[in-house]
């Protein structure tokens, strides 16, 4: 990629135009939006009214062929099962990529994407925009200052429940404005059913989403990943209801063990969601979602916008360390700048690839039903081959990721 001067606008194609994808388009609207892609013609037409000069497409594969040499970057705000097929094709075309979380739908895809991005040297950013806020910065500074001593446990919980349900018995005709075959993309064929997949509900289905862990894990586990410099766990075990072959659990807990990292103590990270979300963590009553760091000298609660140190009496006169992590210029803005001048982004696919792998590994452990002794270098559970079929997946012809 040629670097651009800060005043020269990027030519961007946006894949997905509604809901979160619309927010992502808003985030890059200062650049030239030259192409828009959506499988739903109503959504596409609505966005074209706002950006009439953009060239419309239903299929991002066609768009990437047709726009070769005319675009610098893509923004991907589709459902999770399309993240990797769209991202890998964009990276291999030499394009910069902003992609919604989780980076991919499988553990193996996250590794492929991170390696391809590194090789191509393109600017990347995962859609974990909370990372750009100030609170996570302050929490990272406090944890890394040693205020609560050596952190040996982190608890992360999210009270949503993206799971449950059975496949609808009735096959319905998709509405004329929705290209159902393209919506399915890499996933196995299945009949359309109104309100069951599109929009939003796809999160409940293994074929398209990864339940609450896949949906929210990257936002919340981002904080311990950053503060504790986590990367790959050495083991992972999950507890939940009996595994359903098609839909995700309504509640889950996952225990990850992370090894020593330089001077940092080994750390256990526990995830809880849905009906397994705790009311109390480390002895403190907690809100519906958040993070608790447990250290040798105290513990610390945090969420997107707040933090609190415990025991309260001990930290009553606590003074936070001097701010050392610069404020972000904005999550999308970081990426735009990186596309133009090669500066770093905070959630590039090296960092967020490892984060996404870890998040998705929790569901691999749950579906496998065994504790996984994890060899991250080789993407393999060393103690069982039962995990293999959940680490990667097969694709409908024409949508492969490799
Ligand atoms: N960072 C954040 O805070 C948030 C992130 N997200 C993430 O954003 C992504 C989208 O979620 P959400 O907006 O709820 O999903 P929706 O299903 O509501 O919308 C996804 C958008 O992408 C379109 N789309 C789907 N498949 C394709 C395709 N193959 N090609 C082009 N366009 C496509 C959709 O059209 P159609 O409706 O026809 O499928 C729609 O415009 C997810 O990865 C989710 O995890 C979501 C919410 C907030
Ligand atoms: O932050 C978010 C808000 O909620 C959505 C639905 O659970 C998530 O997908 C999203 O990442």
XYZ file of C-alpha atoms and ligand atoms in Angstrom:
461
model
C 0.000 0.000 0.000
C 1.181 3.540 -0.807
C 0.979 5.748 2.237
C -1.359 8.721 1.986
C -0.845 12.244 3.244
C -3.092 13.106 6.223
C -5.103 15.449 3.989
C -5.697 12.900 1.280
C -8.896 10.947 1.850
C -9.034 7.176 1.828
C -11.367 5.378 -0.537
C -13.325 2.981 1.646
C -15.801 0.192 0.919
C -18.235 -0.601 3.733
C -19.504 -4.165 4.017
C -22.775 -4.149 5.958
C -24.742 -0.912 6.141
C -27.293 -1.227 8.954
C -27.281 -1.457 12.745
C -23.676 -1.702 14.024
C -22.380 -1.418 10.477
C -24.149 1.962 10.221
C -22.299 3.149 13.340
C -19.030 2.028 11.766
C -19.832 3.927 8.562
C -20.485 6.988 10.724
C -17.026 6.491 12.269
C -15.279 6.761 8.887
C -17.597 9.241 7.195
C -14.846 11.849 6.945
C -13.228 9.698 4.220
C -14.597 8.843 0.769
C -17.146 6.032 1.055
C -16.953 4.764 -2.497
C -18.708 1.406 -2.234
C -21.474 -0.035 -0.054
C -22.319 -3.706 0.280
C -25.404 -5.248 1.851
C -27.359 -8.424 1.294
C -30.520 -6.547 2.269
C -31.572 -4.199 -0.526
C -33.735 -2.110 1.781
C -30.753 -1.399 4.015
C -28.526 -0.733 1.039
C -30.995 1.669 -0.578
C -31.437 3.520 2.694
C -27.691 4.074 3.042
C -27.365 5.021 -0.637
C -29.763 7.896 -0.041
C -27.229 9.266 2.460
C -24.152 8.431 0.345
C -25.481 8.590 -3.227
C -22.064 8.476 -4.921
C -21.183 5.083 -3.441
C -21.289 2.111 -5.801
C -23.755 -0.529 -4.512
C -23.127 -4.270 -4.219
C -24.866 -7.270 -2.649
C -21.823 -9.586 -2.638
C -18.522 -8.396 -1.141
C -16.577 -10.896 -3.217
C -17.850 -9.200 -6.377
C -17.195 -5.810 -4.864
C -13.575 -6.707 -4.074
C -13.044 -7.858 -7.676
C -14.766 -4.870 -9.234
C -13.136 -2.287 -6.959
C -9.607 -3.651 -7.336
C -7.201 -0.706 -7.467
C -9.972 1.750 -6.607
C -10.220 1.253 -2.856
C -7.719 1.496 0.004
C -9.647 -0.059 2.836
C -12.763 -1.909 3.983
C -14.983 -1.657 7.043
C -16.748 -4.910 7.961
C -19.868 -4.715 10.132
C -21.653 -7.903 9.114
C -22.678 -10.913 11.167
C -19.780 -12.853 12.714
C -19.754 -15.748 10.252
C -18.837 -13.348 7.442
C -15.968 -11.610 9.259
C -13.207 -13.994 8.201
C -14.320 -14.628 4.599
C -14.565 -10.871 4.008
C -11.425 -9.962 5.955
C -9.117 -12.540 4.385
C -10.163 -11.540 0.871
C -9.606 -7.864 1.678
C -6.202 -8.436 3.276
C -5.047 -10.586 0.376
C -6.103 -7.731 -1.921
C -3.727 -5.489 0.074
C -6.498 -3.522 1.784
C -6.579 -2.078 5.296
C -9.366 -3.574 7.423
C -11.593 -2.422 10.288
C -13.687 -5.418 11.394
C -16.358 -5.836 14.032
C -15.805 -8.151 16.995
C -15.152 -10.992 17.446
C -12.510 -10.926 14.723
C -13.720 -14.283 13.426
C -16.146 -17.130 13.951
C -13.535 -19.837 14.689
C -10.221 -20.026 16.526
C -8.396 -21.143 13.406
C -9.771 -18.231 11.367
C -8.426 -15.745 13.918
C -4.929 -17.191 13.537
C -5.123 -17.171 9.728
C -6.302 -13.557 9.673
C -3.694 -12.302 12.159
C -0.889 -13.975 10.218
C -2.165 -12.709 6.862
C -2.465 -9.141 8.191
C 1.094 -9.252 9.520
C 2.401 -10.547 6.224
C 0.505 -7.941 4.191
C 1.497 -5.090 6.532
C -1.963 -3.533 6.353
C -3.536 -1.357 9.064
C -6.091 -3.239 11.137
C -8.477 -2.524 13.996
C -11.075 -4.696 15.733
C -14.426 -3.065 16.570
C -13.829 -3.050 20.334
C -14.380 0.682 20.668
C -14.514 0.642 24.486
C -10.735 0.160 24.295
C -10.508 3.763 23.089
C -12.328 5.153 26.136
C -10.588 6.648 29.142
C -11.742 4.246 31.870
C -9.916 1.198 30.509
C -6.742 3.328 30.386
C -7.048 4.340 34.026
C -7.725 0.745 35.101
C -4.702 -0.556 33.190
C -2.487 2.103 34.814
C -3.717 1.205 38.301
C -3.356 -2.550 37.841
C 0.093 -2.154 36.275
C 1.187 0.186 39.102
C 0.825 -2.779 41.478
C -1.917 -1.084 43.541
C -3.577 -4.434 44.295
C -0.351 -6.451 44.236
C 0.176 -9.471 42.004
C -3.028 -10.280 40.166
C -3.663 -14.004 40.223
C -7.325 -14.071 39.223
C -9.567 -12.105 36.911
C -13.334 -12.590 36.772
C -15.316 -11.359 33.778
C -19.100 -11.587 33.559
C -21.848 -10.423 31.210
C -25.501 -10.909 32.109
C -26.837 -11.299 28.559
C -28.131 -14.667 27.334
C -27.667 -15.103 23.583
C -28.657 -18.752 23.320
C -31.388 -21.325 23.470
C -34.113 -22.352 21.046
C -34.783 -24.960 18.405
C -34.637 -24.704 14.658
C -37.975 -23.477 13.279
C -39.977 -26.317 11.731
C -41.483 -24.248 8.956
C -39.466 -23.127 5.940
C -40.416 -19.619 4.862
C -39.838 -17.635 1.704
C -37.242 -14.896 2.353
C -38.481 -11.372 1.637
C -37.663 -10.127 -1.858
C -35.276 -7.470 -0.547
C -33.056 -10.035 1.274
C -30.597 -12.258 -0.567
C -30.781 -15.182 1.851
C -28.180 -17.255 0.034
C -25.627 -14.449 0.350
C -26.636 -13.873 3.966
C -25.829 -17.538 4.656
C -22.548 -17.159 2.758
C -20.039 -19.645 4.218
C -22.612 -21.332 6.498
C -24.476 -24.543 5.669
C -27.730 -24.030 3.775
C -30.898 -23.759 5.827
C -34.362 -22.356 5.180
C -35.135 -18.753 6.008
C -37.329 -18.078 9.052
C -38.543 -14.568 9.804
C -37.132 -13.062 12.992
C -35.085 -16.139 13.896
C -31.723 -15.226 12.396
C -31.731 -11.872 10.734
C -31.220 -9.351 12.222
C -29.468 -9.815 15.596
C -30.818 -13.291 16.521
C -28.049 -15.037 14.562
C -25.938 -14.646 17.735
C -27.783 -17.613 19.263
C -26.750 -20.079 16.524
C -23.402 -21.865 16.276
C -23.521 -21.559 12.479
C -23.524 -17.743 12.582
C -22.537 -16.503 16.039
C -20.953 -17.780 19.251
C -23.521 -16.951 21.939
C -22.890 -14.412 24.686
C -19.221 -15.295 25.029
C -18.610 -14.600 21.325
C -20.805 -11.519 21.415
C -19.415 -9.767 24.480
C -16.164 -11.530 25.367
C -13.950 -9.288 23.237
C -15.315 -6.105 24.853
C -14.913 -7.238 28.459
C -11.960 -9.653 28.299
C -10.090 -6.899 26.480
C -9.542 -5.199 29.856
C -7.706 -8.065 31.644
C -5.906 -8.846 28.389
C -4.553 -5.318 28.292
C -3.923 -4.792 32.008
C -2.372 -8.215 32.649
C -0.635 -8.609 29.271
C -2.455 -11.886 28.601
C -2.165 -13.662 25.299
C -2.668 -17.425 25.023
C -4.038 -19.652 27.814
C -2.463 -23.015 28.584
C -5.769 -24.639 29.528
C -9.463 -23.984 29.228
C -12.498 -25.717 30.712
C -16.170 -24.751 30.545
C -19.366 -25.570 32.427
C -22.878 -25.110 31.114
C -26.074 -26.920 30.223
C -26.062 -29.970 27.982
C -24.575 -28.959 24.644
C -27.157 -28.244 21.941
C -25.946 -29.059 18.434
C -27.353 -25.861 16.934
C -27.865 -23.192 19.569
C -25.566 -21.632 22.125
C -26.044 -22.010 25.909
C -28.192 -19.626 27.961
C -25.494 -19.622 30.609
C -21.824 -20.541 30.638
C -18.713 -20.399 32.785
C -15.222 -20.810 31.376
C -11.950 -21.085 33.284
C -8.776 -20.158 31.438
C -5.325 -20.619 32.936
C -2.608 -18.205 31.770
C 1.080 -18.852 32.419
C 3.656 -16.525 33.993
C 4.414 -13.586 31.665
C 7.839 -12.093 32.504
C 7.450 -10.907 36.115
C 3.680 -11.306 36.074
C 2.209 -14.130 38.142
C 0.243 -16.949 36.501
C -3.391 -15.951 36.309
C -6.732 -17.704 36.193
C -9.452 -15.914 34.220
C -13.067 -16.959 34.741
C -15.874 -15.946 32.367
C -19.553 -16.137 33.385
C -22.595 -15.267 31.284
C -26.377 -15.526 31.082
C -27.999 -17.400 33.944
C -24.566 -18.292 35.369
C -23.667 -14.641 35.957
C -22.712 -14.119 39.631
C -24.378 -11.597 41.941
C -21.251 -11.397 44.109
C -17.629 -11.620 43.022
C -14.695 -11.731 45.458
C -17.202 -11.054 48.221
C -18.593 -7.852 46.638
C -22.068 -7.306 45.218
C -21.608 -6.526 41.545
C -23.677 -5.127 38.654
C -24.839 -7.251 35.685
C -21.574 -7.069 33.744
C -17.999 -6.247 34.647
C -14.501 -7.334 35.527
C -12.946 -8.076 38.942
C -9.185 -8.264 39.344
C -8.097 -10.215 42.420
C -4.618 -9.355 43.666
C -2.433 -10.207 46.623
C -3.075 -6.709 48.126
C -6.717 -6.106 47.253
C -9.176 -6.328 44.405
C -10.553 -4.022 41.778
C -13.902 -3.899 39.985
C -14.182 -2.212 36.591
C -16.608 -1.873 33.729
C -16.739 0.365 30.652
C -16.987 3.596 32.649
C -16.214 2.982 36.344
C -13.761 1.379 38.688
C -13.643 0.721 42.413
C -10.925 -0.676 44.678
C -11.512 -3.071 47.575
C -11.403 -3.350 50.519
C -12.994 0.095 50.557
C -11.375 1.126 53.892
C -7.899 0.246 52.687
C -8.304 2.309 49.516
C -10.321 5.190 51.014
C -7.436 7.622 50.415
C -6.209 5.992 47.223
C -4.530 8.279 44.722
C -4.362 6.943 41.192
C -0.932 6.900 39.530
C -0.133 9.699 37.095
C -1.839 9.078 33.758
C 0.647 7.458 31.395
C -1.432 5.971 28.576
C -2.315 8.709 26.096
C -5.996 9.223 25.325
C -7.164 7.770 22.037
C -7.969 10.043 19.120
C -10.972 7.737 18.621
C -11.216 4.074 17.722
C -12.057 4.587 14.051
C -9.768 7.638 13.863
C -6.796 5.556 15.071
C -7.374 3.189 12.198
C -7.818 5.943 9.602
C -4.557 7.505 10.765
C -2.823 4.112 10.626
C -4.033 3.558 7.063
C -2.482 6.886 6.068
C 0.775 6.976 8.003
C 1.411 3.463 9.296
C 1.042 4.494 12.949
C -0.035 1.729 15.348
C -3.626 0.922 16.288
C -4.411 -0.366 19.760
C -6.636 -3.276 18.665
C -4.688 -4.417 15.629
C -5.232 -8.014 14.536
C -2.118 -9.237 16.329
C -3.539 -8.172 19.705
C -7.193 -8.740 18.877
C -6.506 -12.008 17.036
C -5.111 -13.543 20.240
C -8.007 -12.023 22.206
C -10.577 -13.436 19.771
C -8.873 -16.853 19.746
C -9.091 -16.988 23.532
C -12.718 -15.900 23.627
C -13.710 -18.481 21.001
C -11.663 -21.227 22.683
C -14.119 -21.077 25.606
C -16.883 -22.342 23.329
C -14.569 -25.019 21.915
C -14.023 -26.292 25.473
C -17.754 -26.130 26.213
C -18.744 -28.030 23.060
C -15.950 -30.567 23.510
C -17.017 -31.214 27.104
C -13.442 -31.724 28.311
C -10.740 -29.598 29.871
C -8.426 -28.601 27.032
C -4.671 -28.595 27.586
C -3.979 -25.927 25.014
C -0.976 -25.774 22.698
C -1.541 -22.327 21.244
C 1.475 -22.461 18.939
C -0.046 -25.429 17.125
C -3.723 -24.557 17.710
C -4.298 -27.940 19.242
C -5.628 -29.477 22.438
C -2.832 -31.867 23.381
C -5.060 -34.136 25.472
C -8.014 -34.696 23.137
C -8.762 -34.777 19.427
C -12.461 -34.142 20.198
C -11.796 -30.388 20.096
C -10.520 -30.401 16.505
C -13.907 -30.113 14.835
C -14.742 -26.969 16.830
C -11.399 -25.203 16.316
C -12.065 -24.893 12.599
C -15.075 -25.484 10.361
C -15.948 -26.251 6.748
C -17.281 -23.698 4.285
C -19.731 -23.672 1.440
C -17.880 -23.621 -1.853
C -16.759 -20.149 -2.807
C -16.504 -18.876 0.781
C -13.387 -20.691 2.012
C -10.945 -19.148 4.481
C -7.408 -20.508 4.292
N -18.760 -2.876 18.609
C -19.986 -2.884 19.076
O -20.318 -2.232 20.060
C -21.015 -3.698 18.390
C -20.621 -4.668 17.529
N -21.515 -5.463 16.895
C -20.981 -6.426 15.928
O -21.348 -5.941 14.648
C -21.665 -7.008 13.790
C -23.081 -6.825 13.248
O -24.014 -6.927 14.327
P -25.489 -6.350 14.144
O -25.429 -4.981 13.600
O -26.214 -6.575 15.400
O -26.018 -7.388 13.047
P -27.275 -7.237 12.094
O -27.588 -8.589 11.619
O -28.328 -6.450 12.763
O -26.693 -6.321 10.926
C -25.533 -6.658 10.177
C -25.401 -5.782 8.928
O -24.572 -6.453 7.977
C -25.380 -6.805 6.840
N -24.903 -8.062 6.292
C -25.047 -9.309 6.787
N -24.399 -10.186 5.998
C -23.839 -9.462 5.006
C -23.036 -9.781 3.877
N -22.701 -11.021 3.617
N -22.631 -8.800 3.058
C -22.981 -7.538 3.306
N -23.751 -7.171 4.341
C -24.162 -8.122 5.181
C -26.744 -6.830 7.435
O -27.740 -6.942 6.524
P -28.915 -7.915 6.971
O -29.610 -7.249 8.104
O -29.696 -8.073 5.780
O -28.269 -9.194 7.454
C -26.702 -5.547 8.245
O -26.658 -4.397 7.462
C -21.488 -8.281 14.592
O -20.225 -8.823 14.326
C -21.566 -7.815 16.030
O -20.806 -8.649 16.874
C -22.854 -5.303 17.073
C -23.337 -4.349 17.931
C -22.448 -3.435 18.636
O -21.537 -3.893 22.555
C -22.483 -4.479 22.058
C -23.859 -4.164 22.447
O -24.704 -5.302 22.428
C -24.652 -6.087 21.253
C -25.660 -7.203 21.410
O -25.432 -7.982 22.546
C -23.237 -6.587 21.040
O -23.142 -7.313 19.852
C -22.290 -5.440 20.987
O -20.969 -5.818 20.827
